[in-house]
Amino acid sequence: MVDLSVNIAGLRLKNPVLLASGTVGYGNEIAEFTDLNKLGGIVTKSLSLKPRKGNPPPRITETPSGMLNAIGLANVGVESFLNDKIPFLKKLSTTLICNIAASSIEEYVECTRILTQEEAIHAFEINVSCPNVKEGGLEFGNDLNIVGRITEKVKAVTNKPIFIKLSPNVSHISDFARVVKENGGDGVSAINTLVGTAFDIYTKQPKIKNITGGLSGPAIKPVALAKVLEIKRNVDIPIIGIGGIMDWKDAVEMMIVGASAFQIGTVNFINPNAGVEIVEGLKTYCEQNSIQNISELTGSYQI
Amino acid sequence: MYVEKSKVESVQKISDNIFLIKVLSPSIALLAKPGQFCNIKVSENSFPLLRRPFSICDIEGDFLFFLFDIHGDGTKLISEKKPGESLELLGPLGNGFDYKEGYDTAVIVAGGLGVAPFPFLVKNLSSNKKVISLIGGRSKKNIVTKGLKNVLAATDDGSEGFHGTVVELLKREIKNISQNKFRIFACGPTPMLKALQNYCVENNYDCQISVECAMACGFGICQGCPIDPTNGESYLLVCKDGPVFEAKSVKL
């Protein structure tokens, strides 16, 4: 009998499969296509203190083996989330991680302080790395001091685990993971999307209104693996691996380079049942390879 | 909503660049309403990566029809499908037309491939409804009339029917049309819909438009397809709140 459960920063997940923020909304739509209760957990669309309208269209475009998006953190805000979205999420028997995005340190703290009172929320993921907003995105995620301060201040208002979602658009991602650890963060999520763009060769205009967007999908998997490995080899901190995972094989690879759990994102848009299929695939892989506990895979690379 | 692996029955070339594909999809066929769409995975690998949204053109029993032109890699791959091969359909998605009550004449206004959702709509209209179809295109070869009734064409180059845009044709015909209580059902390129919207809002005509937008998921999780409402702060989503909107309710 394979044990697929993982323990990450004190958070017990029934399996390592999480649905990534911004690719599952608040759970209700994707629940039409998949059984969320079979997953390790879901990470909500980024929440800010007040609702955010997000960027004007076009917001997305397909690129080779990937897609660019510049949604701009469109979300319902903390209050509406608690009133309108939590009732559905509460009924699920899976781990709920709330992703928070903000344009000031105070806003991160305030969101966390309010949300931590909701017992249905098990942990927080702090988004300091959205490439598509003017304030609170990469200008925070690129600054070691600010990432440290956000970690420390947010941690001070909650007892629940805090994961900081890191940007790949930096020279040394492990420096950021270290700062998170030093300031009391429980873990890191890596990676957020890579900044990219695409132009129409006839109109010579950018294909998304924001000009640049976040690149995701299979195209970024090698980058994500390298970043997770870099963190694993340099900092002793739990890692949630993210980036281009499309199936159980990608997931195994992500765990081998150091992830304790992982998130799937873009694939949800194509196959909304991908998470459940990955759980099944992992189970078979473990059985066939005599792995009793899937966490044995984490950081099991042979270099 | 279902994800259904669907066998291709046939791919019919309608004109130079326009195709009609027929696929077996019983569960989606059973649920679908006129104006809804499917998000289609055209390959089994990651090229192209994302699904492609297509209006449901028509339904015959367990079969769905989609009308499309080749304008990229995804549509090219669909056009090359052979009978027996499969596509993976996700649908039916979106809200569809409100077509059952409140008018006597259905006025279809379509530009180019904007005719796609209308054969299914026409088929579902109750027999006491009169139908007038105004179909516009750049040229004669862009005019598709399959499954439509009572067609008047408009072409930009005058090669068939009225020489001008389909909205100008509507203005010419409105005197006849407005003798009955009518509702306009429209689909086409955004500039056409915009011209139609202006005209309908000015004259307070009952008009529903089906809009197009790039999207990834098709059911509300990617937030990739926002559209501004006329009243209200937050965006609506074309996939979930549309693709059919009251013409006066959105900003194009």
XYZ file of C-alpha atoms in Angstrom:
555
model
C 0.000 0.000 0.000
C 1.600 3.241 -1.146
C 1.420 6.249 1.148
C 0.929 9.276 -1.067
C 0.536 11.713 1.800
C 3.184 14.339 2.378
C 3.973 16.583 5.265
C 5.170 20.012 4.297
C 5.951 22.614 6.932
C 3.541 20.971 9.340
C 0.810 20.802 6.736
C -0.389 17.309 5.957
C -1.568 16.830 2.382
C -3.286 13.603 1.343
C -1.086 13.644 -1.733
C 1.423 16.112 -3.181
C -0.890 17.385 -5.948
C -2.025 20.982 -5.541
C -3.875 23.120 -8.055
C -2.004 26.363 -8.637
C -3.286 29.804 -7.879
C -4.956 31.543 -10.788
C -5.738 28.300 -12.555
C -8.657 27.081 -10.486
C -10.487 30.276 -9.500
C -12.141 29.523 -6.168
C -12.791 25.902 -6.978
C -16.427 25.904 -8.023
C -16.020 25.959 -11.816
C -13.422 23.213 -12.062
C -15.446 21.043 -9.664
C -17.808 20.409 -12.592
C -15.043 18.373 -14.215
C -13.042 16.835 -11.426
C -13.244 15.561 -7.859
C -11.320 18.117 -5.836
C -11.527 15.867 -2.775
C -9.055 13.498 -4.395
C -6.370 16.170 -4.549
C -3.788 17.216 -1.997
C -5.145 20.725 -2.041
C -6.047 23.818 -3.955
C -4.506 27.253 -3.951
C -7.005 30.054 -4.502
C -6.786 32.796 -7.060
C -4.719 35.637 -5.554
C -6.719 37.689 -3.097
C -6.217 41.343 -2.360
C -7.872 43.421 0.333
C -10.254 45.093 -2.136
C -11.563 43.601 -5.383
C -9.313 44.080 -8.393
C -10.657 44.433 -11.894
C -7.557 43.067 -13.589
C -6.070 43.978 -16.953
C -8.015 44.757 -20.137
C -8.106 42.141 -22.918
C -6.425 40.520 -24.695
C -5.032 38.842 -21.617
C -3.690 35.578 -22.966
C -1.995 34.147 -26.017
C -0.531 30.780 -26.866
C 3.212 30.502 -27.483
C 5.345 27.470 -28.394
C 4.550 24.830 -25.732
C 3.218 27.495 -23.451
C 1.029 30.482 -22.941
C 1.428 34.066 -21.857
C -1.048 35.587 -19.475
C -1.497 39.013 -18.026
C -4.674 38.744 -15.991
C -3.534 41.385 -13.545
C -4.667 39.659 -10.352
C -8.375 40.114 -11.060
C -10.098 38.933 -7.892
C -13.162 39.413 -5.726
C -11.329 40.770 -2.676
C -11.103 39.350 0.823
C -14.599 40.239 1.981
C -16.463 38.705 -0.935
C -14.148 35.697 -0.766
C -15.141 35.038 2.823
C -18.840 35.615 2.186
C -19.354 34.072 -1.243
C -16.509 31.646 -1.948
C -15.650 30.053 1.395
C -19.026 28.272 1.772
C -18.263 26.115 -1.279
C -14.616 25.581 -0.353
C -15.547 24.636 3.200
C -17.453 21.604 1.982
C -14.361 20.114 0.344
C -12.216 17.622 2.144
C -8.964 18.894 0.743
C -6.365 21.343 1.958
C -7.107 24.977 1.209
C -4.225 27.367 0.703
C -5.070 31.026 0.237
C -2.901 32.993 -2.118
C -2.501 36.650 -1.225
C -1.309 39.422 -3.514
C -1.011 43.008 -2.417
C 0.491 46.330 -3.365
C 1.973 47.173 0.023
C 3.413 45.299 2.972
C 0.540 46.589 5.103
C -1.983 45.104 2.687
C -0.315 41.664 2.811
C -0.455 41.785 6.581
C -4.056 42.979 6.711
C -5.261 40.283 4.279
C -3.496 37.570 6.259
C -4.764 38.892 9.578
C -8.373 38.779 8.362
C -8.169 35.464 6.523
C -6.338 33.575 9.234
C -9.480 33.737 11.366
C -11.282 31.526 8.852
C -10.686 27.969 9.995
C -11.316 26.496 6.540
C -8.049 28.078 5.387
C -5.100 25.857 6.235
C -2.141 27.853 4.974
C -1.117 30.918 2.985
C 0.864 31.434 -0.152
C 2.183 34.946 -0.463
C 2.529 36.107 -4.034
C 5.462 38.478 -4.271
C 6.163 37.662 -7.865
C 3.268 38.477 -10.174
C 4.833 39.859 -13.349
C 1.674 41.587 -14.508
C 0.923 44.316 -12.010
C 2.638 47.610 -11.414
C 2.768 47.509 -7.634
C 3.440 44.530 -5.442
C 4.570 42.270 -8.235
C 8.121 41.872 -9.390
C 9.296 45.065 -7.721
C 8.738 43.203 -4.443
C 9.797 39.805 -5.676
C 13.122 41.183 -6.915
C 14.059 42.794 -3.641
C 15.566 40.580 -0.951
C 14.850 43.088 1.820
C 11.206 43.450 0.937
C 10.663 39.700 0.582
C 12.242 39.286 4.024
C 10.071 41.975 5.568
C 6.873 40.649 4.017
C 7.673 37.164 5.310
C 8.380 38.383 8.811
C 5.345 40.679 9.081
C 2.890 38.211 7.621
C 4.203 35.416 9.813
C 3.662 37.621 12.837
C -0.122 37.691 12.332
C -0.802 34.002 11.710
C 0.004 30.605 13.175
C -0.710 28.905 9.887
C 2.083 27.898 7.513
C 3.312 30.615 5.166
C 4.734 29.825 1.747
C 6.331 32.616 -0.250
C 5.820 32.263 -4.003
C 9.101 33.164 -5.634
C 9.904 34.700 -8.968
C 12.216 32.992 -11.450
C 13.039 36.408 -12.871
C 15.995 36.868 -10.495
C 19.691 35.999 -10.627
C 19.755 33.628 -7.668
C 16.435 32.284 -6.496
C 18.123 30.480 -3.593
C 19.049 33.852 -2.063
C 15.331 34.584 -1.850
C 14.552 31.189 -0.370
C 17.206 31.821 2.271
C 15.693 35.187 3.172
C 12.302 33.523 3.529
C 13.748 30.942 5.883
C 15.667 33.504 7.917
C 12.513 35.524 8.415
C 10.410 32.656 9.643
C 8.710 31.569 6.423
C 7.643 27.927 6.438
C 8.352 27.179 2.803
C 8.603 28.497 -0.719
C 6.578 27.937 -3.868
C 8.739 27.998 -6.961
C 8.351 29.165 -9.597
C 5.935 31.873 -10.648
C 5.735 32.617 -14.374
C 8.588 33.977 -16.484
C 8.258 37.383 -18.085
C 7.707 37.056 -21.801
C 6.038 38.695 -24.753
C 4.727 37.933 -28.239
C 4.048 40.211 -31.204
C 1.848 39.971 -34.243
C 4.155 40.244 -37.244
C 1.529 41.935 -39.428
C 0.110 44.553 -37.078
C 3.429 44.735 -35.166
C 1.400 45.007 -32.003
C 1.845 42.959 -28.824
C -0.508 39.978 -28.641
C -1.507 40.864 -25.101
C -2.598 44.312 -24.001
C -0.180 44.441 -21.070
C 2.672 43.977 -23.629
C 4.465 41.479 -21.382
C 2.890 38.549 -19.596
C 3.795 35.525 -17.546
C 4.963 32.498 -19.497
C 3.666 29.149 -18.259
C 3.165 25.628 -19.550
C 5.567 22.858 -20.599
C 7.950 25.447 -22.076
C 9.040 26.509 -18.578
C 9.452 23.092 -16.975
C 13.247 22.906 -17.399
C 13.601 26.361 -15.856
C 11.368 25.412 -12.951
C 13.321 22.203 -12.332
C 16.611 24.109 -12.337
C 15.290 26.706 -9.892
C 13.866 24.112 -7.525
C 17.134 22.200 -7.637
C 19.077 25.388 -6.922
C 16.969 26.026 -3.831
C 17.185 22.417 -2.681
C 20.965 22.343 -2.908
C 21.463 25.619 -1.093
C 18.732 26.142 1.473
C 17.044 23.763 3.884
C 13.427 24.811 3.360
C 10.363 22.916 2.107
C 9.622 23.579 -1.549
C 6.359 23.418 -3.445
C 7.456 22.918 -7.056
C 5.580 24.689 -9.837
C 6.181 25.087 -13.546
C 5.071 23.208 -16.600
C 3.879 19.999 -14.961
C 1.517 18.324 -17.411
C 1.436 14.717 -16.175
C 2.645 12.365 -13.452
C 6.070 11.964 -15.053
C 6.706 15.700 -14.849
C 5.516 15.562 -11.251
C 7.949 12.789 -10.330
C 10.771 14.768 -11.926
C 9.794 17.849 -9.911
C 9.889 15.860 -6.676
C 13.229 14.283 -7.544
C 14.862 17.715 -7.858
C 13.581 18.735 -4.462
C 9.864 19.484 -4.284
C 7.901 18.111 -1.310
C 4.659 18.861 -3.091
C 3.867 20.493 -6.407
C 1.267 22.569 -8.154
C -0.240 22.140 -11.572
C -1.484 25.191 -13.416
C -1.752 25.587 -17.157
C -2.720 21.949 -17.631
C -5.962 22.603 -15.727
C -7.115 24.793 -18.601
C -6.632 21.948 -21.045
C -7.532 18.963 -18.917
C -9.486 19.970 -15.814
C -9.179 16.421 -14.497
C -5.367 16.372 -14.792
C -4.828 16.525 -11.018
C -6.763 13.333 -10.351
C -5.011 11.596 -13.252
C -1.643 12.605 -11.808
C -2.583 11.162 -8.402
C -3.356 7.846 -10.114
C -0.131 7.976 -12.116
C 1.962 8.645 -9.028
C 0.390 5.734 -7.237
C 1.248 3.340 -10.063
C 4.785 4.734 -10.324
C 5.371 4.209 -6.612
C 3.963 0.680 -6.725
C 6.116 -0.270 -9.670
C 9.234 1.220 -8.125
C 8.700 -0.124 -4.604
C 8.311 3.316 -3.102
C 6.321 3.035 0.106
C 6.043 6.693 0.905
C 6.025 9.202 -1.900
C 7.995 11.703 0.163
C 11.014 9.439 -0.386
C 11.126 10.986 -3.834
C 11.764 14.506 -2.591
C 15.337 15.501 -3.370
C 16.242 11.946 -4.370
C 18.338 13.130 -7.305
C 21.562 11.271 -8.078
C 24.066 13.856 -9.163
C -20.594 19.957 -19.104
C -18.561 17.060 -20.346
C -15.128 16.233 -21.654
C -15.883 13.846 -24.463
C -13.529 12.093 -26.845
C -15.373 12.427 -30.121
C -14.923 10.523 -33.323
C -14.750 12.513 -36.544
C -17.438 11.442 -38.984
C -16.569 13.767 -41.850
C -14.801 16.982 -42.783
C -16.496 18.813 -45.609
C -14.862 21.637 -47.522
C -17.515 24.306 -48.045
C -15.394 26.792 -49.943
C -11.748 27.734 -50.404
C -10.858 28.002 -46.772
C -14.062 27.105 -44.948
C -14.801 23.668 -43.513
C -17.622 21.893 -41.719
C -16.655 19.063 -39.398
C -19.100 16.480 -38.083
C -18.245 14.620 -34.883
C -19.959 12.014 -32.745
C -20.570 13.434 -29.299
C -23.781 12.075 -27.765
C -23.598 13.561 -24.276
C -22.762 17.060 -25.475
C -25.356 16.820 -28.265
C -27.992 16.010 -25.695
C -27.271 19.031 -23.518
C -26.331 21.746 -25.999
C -28.393 24.860 -26.645
C -28.094 27.229 -29.611
C -25.306 29.769 -29.107
C -23.216 27.554 -26.862
C -19.720 26.442 -27.778
C -17.186 23.679 -27.255
C -13.532 24.086 -26.392
C -11.717 21.584 -28.549
C -8.352 19.875 -28.110
C -7.318 19.283 -31.681
C -4.257 17.118 -31.079
C -3.170 14.478 -28.624
C 0.167 16.125 -27.944
C 0.992 19.589 -26.679
C 0.912 21.220 -30.100
C -1.159 23.219 -30.077
C -1.183 23.396 -26.310
C -4.521 25.025 -25.646
C -8.013 24.103 -26.719
C -9.759 26.142 -29.385
C -13.287 27.463 -28.881
C -15.870 26.794 -31.608
C -19.568 27.648 -31.768
C -21.824 24.651 -32.061
C -23.033 25.061 -35.621
C -25.647 22.361 -35.724
C -26.738 19.105 -34.151
C -28.168 16.029 -35.846
C -28.954 13.246 -33.402
C -25.705 12.351 -31.652
C -23.593 14.412 -34.048
C -22.250 17.923 -33.608
C -21.176 20.203 -36.447
C -18.570 22.941 -36.279
C -17.940 25.498 -39.005
C -14.464 26.986 -39.206
C -11.884 28.538 -41.474
C -8.172 27.917 -41.406
C -6.479 30.821 -39.706
C -3.793 29.134 -37.644
C -2.148 25.868 -36.715
C -5.096 24.580 -34.683
C -7.699 25.073 -37.384
C -5.325 23.651 -39.999
C -4.990 20.455 -37.958
C -8.762 20.129 -37.644
C -9.221 20.576 -41.363
C -6.846 17.655 -41.941
C -8.720 15.240 -39.662
C -9.773 11.985 -41.249
C -12.979 10.103 -40.492
C -12.370 7.810 -37.511
C -9.793 10.100 -35.919
C -10.834 11.905 -32.791
C -11.046 15.292 -31.169
C -11.529 15.931 -27.493
C -14.507 18.178 -26.879
C -15.208 20.077 -23.694
C -18.712 21.432 -23.565
C -21.321 22.598 -23.982
C -20.023 25.916 -22.658
C -21.455 29.394 -22.238
C -25.008 30.608 -22.015
C -26.495 30.496 -25.525
C -29.217 32.614 -27.128
C -32.460 33.570 -25.423
C -34.700 32.703 -28.349
C -37.866 31.124 -27.041
C -40.286 33.982 -26.415
C -40.974 37.679 -26.729
C -40.804 38.258 -30.504
C -42.253 37.090 -33.840
C -39.406 37.508 -36.315
C -35.879 36.260 -35.742
C -33.421 38.460 -37.613
C -30.075 36.792 -38.030
C -27.218 39.166 -38.716
C -23.906 37.459 -39.367
C -20.562 38.513 -40.731
C -18.276 35.942 -42.359
C -17.934 32.876 -40.170
C -20.275 34.538 -37.705
C -22.932 32.356 -39.331
C -21.531 29.429 -37.334
C -24.072 29.294 -34.466
C -27.163 29.950 -36.566
C -28.116 26.688 -38.282
C -28.653 25.219 -34.803
C -30.632 28.276 -33.712
C -32.850 28.234 -36.817
C -33.556 24.549 -36.285
C -34.712 25.216 -32.739
C -36.969 28.177 -33.421
C -40.631 27.345 -33.014
C -42.491 27.008 -36.290
C -44.534 30.164 -35.785
C -41.406 32.328 -35.877
C -40.474 34.077 -39.092
C -36.750 34.077 -39.941
C -34.787 36.606 -41.957
C -31.060 35.977 -42.384
C -28.749 38.828 -43.325
C -25.323 37.456 -44.123
C -22.294 39.606 -44.838
C -18.842 38.837 -46.174
C -15.950 40.385 -48.009
C -16.853 38.640 -51.229
C -19.189 36.022 -52.688
C -16.912 33.159 -51.602
C -17.097 34.236 -47.961
C -20.871 33.922 -47.836
C -22.010 30.714 -46.143
C -25.740 30.107 -46.080
C -25.923 26.491 -45.024
C -28.830 25.734 -42.717
C -30.229 29.250 -42.910
C -33.598 30.465 -44.155
C -34.691 33.484 -46.139
C -31.169 34.730 -46.833
C -30.167 38.188 -48.011
C -26.461 38.592 -48.669
C -24.249 41.653 -48.418
C -20.724 41.770 -49.794
C -18.045 44.416 -49.437
C -17.113 44.081 -53.104
C -20.670 43.756 -54.416
C -20.024 40.290 -55.881
C -23.240 38.998 -54.333
C -26.382 40.675 -53.068
C -26.232 44.075 -51.448
C -23.049 46.051 -52.071
C -22.018 47.125 -48.606
C -21.906 45.894 -45.030
C -24.443 43.637 -43.430
C -25.370 46.366 -40.958
C -26.126 48.718 -43.863
C -28.254 45.958 -45.332
C -30.122 45.677 -42.046
C -30.783 49.428 -42.102
C -32.191 49.081 -45.603
C -34.441 46.188 -44.599
C -35.531 47.457 -41.221
C -38.758 48.966 -42.518
C -40.003 45.539 -43.602
C -38.587 43.772 -40.602
C -40.052 46.142 -38.057
C -43.592 45.442 -39.148
C -43.409 42.494 -36.783
C -42.010 42.278 -33.297
C -38.433 41.208 -33.962
C -35.273 40.142 -32.174
C -31.841 40.357 -33.737
C -29.378 37.506 -33.201
C -25.900 38.481 -34.320
C -22.405 37.087 -34.560
C -19.356 38.249 -36.458
C -16.178 40.289 -36.309
C -16.023 42.903 -33.552
C -16.153 45.975 -35.862
C -19.368 44.604 -37.371
C -20.859 43.887 -33.955
C -19.888 47.350 -32.813
C -21.668 48.995 -35.756
C -24.698 46.816 -35.117
C -24.638 47.550 -31.411
C -24.570 51.308 -32.017
C -27.486 51.049 -34.391
C -29.549 48.841 -32.081
C -28.872 50.863 -28.951
C -29.769 54.130 -30.760
C -33.039 52.645 -31.921
C -33.714 50.548 -28.869
C -33.884 47.330 -30.883
C -33.940 43.955 -29.181
C -30.544 42.467 -30.058
C -28.372 39.636 -28.795
C -24.762 39.370 -29.890
C -22.397 36.446 -29.674
C -18.866 37.735 -29.149
C -15.495 36.163 -29.698
C -12.412 36.328 -27.495
C -9.181 34.409 -27.072
C -9.574 32.094 -24.095
C -7.733 29.198 -22.524
C -10.119 27.129 -20.416
C -13.588 28.143 -21.647
C -15.314 27.770 -18.276
C -14.131 30.596 -16.074
C -10.941 29.526 -14.354
C -8.291 31.214 -16.489
C -9.963 34.636 -16.506
C -8.492 35.152 -19.947
C -11.560 36.530 -21.728
C -12.865 39.624 -19.943
C -15.476 41.950 -21.410
C -16.577 45.264 -19.946
C -20.215 45.518 -18.902
C -22.096 48.722 -19.746
C -23.003 49.074 -16.093
C -20.861 47.735 -13.320
C -17.288 47.703 -12.171
C -15.950 44.210 -12.691
C -15.392 42.497 -15.995
C -17.678 39.768 -17.209
C -16.161 36.685 -18.829
C -16.994 35.886 -22.439
C -16.807 32.137 -21.780
C -19.038 31.960 -18.733
C -21.236 35.051 -18.762
C -21.428 34.951 -22.579
C -20.627 34.348 -25.334
C -24.123 35.735 -25.949
C -24.910 39.130 -24.446
C -27.685 41.667 -24.820
C -26.117 44.147 -27.243
C -26.704 47.027 -24.862
C -25.168 45.269 -21.868
C -21.503 45.161 -22.904
C -18.827 47.500 -24.222
C -17.158 46.227 -27.380
